């Protein structure tokens, strides 16, 4: 049974769902199910979502998806290796550190880690 009053599904507009799938498969190891060239669903082990074809990526001023990491430096290097660009390098904030990146399709995300994982 699905819990009420929790985010249940995230849908991300991307210009090419296959590129988004390949990027996040390599970076995060998520599971995917293709529904044709215009929609690919994903499961990260806790939350389901999908990449839907759109003429434009999500605006940088929109909702920011933030992932957790135990090793920010490793994941920062990994996103660069996979073709993303760093839009804001690692910085500290109360309770942790994080960085922002723009994936190969132009969507911005962030990855954070606890200060003790420094």
Tab-separated table of C-alpha atoms in Angstrom:
chain	number	residue	atom	x	y	z
A	1	UNK	CA	0.000	0.000	0.000
A	2	UNK	CA	1.296	3.451	-0.894
A	3	UNK	CA	1.602	5.995	1.888
A	4	UNK	CA	-0.517	9.117	1.688
A	5	UNK	CA	0.893	12.637	1.841
A	6	UNK	CA	4.319	11.721	0.516
A	7	UNK	CA	5.928	12.415	-2.803
A	8	UNK	CA	5.038	9.330	-4.790
A	9	UNK	CA	6.466	9.949	-8.256
A	10	UNK	CA	8.747	12.478	-9.923
A	11	UNK	CA	8.537	13.278	-13.602
A	12	UNK	CA	11.441	15.122	-15.211
A	13	UNK	CA	11.186	16.838	-18.601
A	14	UNK	CA	14.185	16.002	-20.794
A	15	UNK	CA	14.981	16.579	-24.440
A	16	UNK	CA	16.182	12.976	-24.885
A	17	UNK	CA	14.952	10.296	-22.436
A	18	UNK	CA	17.544	7.736	-23.613
A	19	UNK	CA	20.453	10.069	-22.817
A	20	UNK	CA	18.925	10.778	-19.382
A	21	UNK	CA	18.529	7.036	-18.759
A	22	UNK	CA	22.118	6.272	-19.743
A	23	UNK	CA	23.495	9.141	-17.628
A	24	UNK	CA	21.615	8.167	-14.456
A	25	UNK	CA	22.170	4.450	-14.974
A	26	UNK	CA	25.911	5.098	-14.995
A	27	UNK	CA	25.830	7.638	-12.146
A	28	UNK	CA	23.227	6.151	-9.801
A	29	UNK	CA	22.606	2.571	-10.939
A	30	UNK	CA	18.833	3.027	-11.069
A	31	UNK	CA	16.447	0.511	-12.661
A	32	UNK	CA	14.640	1.623	-15.842
A	33	UNK	CA	11.687	0.614	-17.974
A	34	UNK	CA	11.369	2.074	-21.473
A	35	UNK	CA	7.892	3.020	-22.680
A	36	UNK	CA	9.009	3.940	-26.184
A	37	UNK	CA	11.182	6.840	-27.304
A	38	UNK	CA	9.239	9.507	-25.378
A	39	UNK	CA	9.042	8.086	-21.843
A	40	UNK	CA	11.339	6.065	-19.580
A	41	UNK	CA	10.443	5.279	-15.976
A	42	UNK	CA	13.027	4.807	-13.234
A	43	UNK	CA	13.205	3.348	-9.742
A	44	UNK	CA	15.943	4.394	-7.361
A	45	UNK	CA	15.054	1.813	-4.699
A	46	UNK	CA	12.879	4.225	-2.738
A	47	UNK	CA	11.077	6.481	-5.207
A	48	UNK	CA	9.716	6.006	-8.702
A	49	UNK	CA	9.840	8.560	-11.468
A	50	UNK	CA	10.152	9.085	-15.160
A	51	UNK	CA	11.875	11.027	-17.889
A	52	UNK	CA	9.378	12.442	-20.367
A	53	UNK	CA	10.368	13.942	-23.690
A	54	UNK	CA	10.032	17.708	-23.762
A	55	UNK	CA	11.198	20.372	-26.173
A	56	UNK	CA	13.024	22.076	-23.296
A	57	UNK	CA	14.745	20.881	-20.112
A	58	UNK	CA	13.291	21.877	-16.750
A	59	UNK	CA	14.036	25.533	-16.001
A	60	UNK	CA	16.985	26.103	-13.651
A	61	UNK	CA	14.664	28.201	-11.499
A	62	UNK	CA	12.291	25.261	-11.010
A	63	UNK	CA	12.307	22.495	-8.417
A	64	UNK	CA	15.789	21.221	-7.550
A	65	UNK	CA	16.208	17.473	-7.036
A	66	UNK	CA	18.910	16.804	-4.445
A	67	UNK	CA	20.552	13.379	-4.114
A	68	UNK	CA	22.509	12.100	-1.099
A	69	UNK	CA	26.099	10.855	-1.271
A	70	UNK	CA	28.629	9.515	1.211
A	71	UNK	CA	31.476	10.729	-1.048
A	72	UNK	CA	30.915	14.100	-2.713
A	73	UNK	CA	34.336	14.293	-4.329
A	74	UNK	CA	33.855	10.876	-5.963
A	75	UNK	CA	30.429	11.827	-7.281
A	76	UNK	CA	31.572	15.285	-8.411
A	77	UNK	CA	34.314	13.633	-10.474
A	78	UNK	CA	31.821	11.047	-11.756
A	79	UNK	CA	29.269	13.589	-13.036
A	80	UNK	CA	32.048	15.388	-14.920
A	81	UNK	CA	33.278	12.087	-16.365
A	82	UNK	CA	29.730	11.349	-17.560
A	83	UNK	CA	29.455	14.665	-19.417
A	84	UNK	CA	27.759	16.927	-16.873
A	85	UNK	CA	29.089	20.345	-15.894
A	86	UNK	CA	29.467	21.713	-12.391
A	87	UNK	CA	27.240	24.755	-11.923
A	88	UNK	CA	28.201	25.300	-8.267
A	89	UNK	CA	31.233	23.572	-6.782
A	90	UNK	CA	31.223	21.889	-3.368
A	91	UNK	CA	30.256	24.275	-0.590
A	92	UNK	CA	29.308	23.936	3.068
A	93	UNK	CA	25.929	24.795	4.530
A	94	UNK	CA	24.570	24.184	8.046
A	95	UNK	CA	24.527	20.403	8.391
A	96	UNK	CA	26.371	19.387	5.266
A	97	UNK	CA	28.069	20.082	1.963
A	98	UNK	CA	26.788	19.915	-1.596
A	99	UNK	CA	27.423	20.761	-5.215
A	100	UNK	CA	25.162	21.458	-8.183
A	101	UNK	CA	25.567	20.072	-11.686
A	102	UNK	CA	23.873	20.346	-15.063
A	103	UNK	CA	23.358	17.022	-16.833
A	104	UNK	CA	24.157	16.569	-20.555
A	105	UNK	CA	20.557	17.603	-21.403
A	106	UNK	CA	20.588	20.893	-19.471
A	107	UNK	CA	18.755	19.942	-16.253
A	108	UNK	CA	20.255	21.061	-12.940
A	109	UNK	CA	20.529	18.762	-9.900
A	110	UNK	CA	22.465	18.767	-6.627
A	111	UNK	CA	24.216	16.127	-4.547
A	112	UNK	CA	24.739	16.631	-0.830
A	113	UNK	CA	26.598	14.844	1.943
A	114	UNK	CA	26.727	15.132	5.714
A	115	UNK	CA	29.664	17.006	7.245
A	116	UNK	CA	30.958	13.826	8.895
A	117	UNK	CA	31.364	12.302	5.420
A	118	UNK	CA	33.911	14.988	4.533
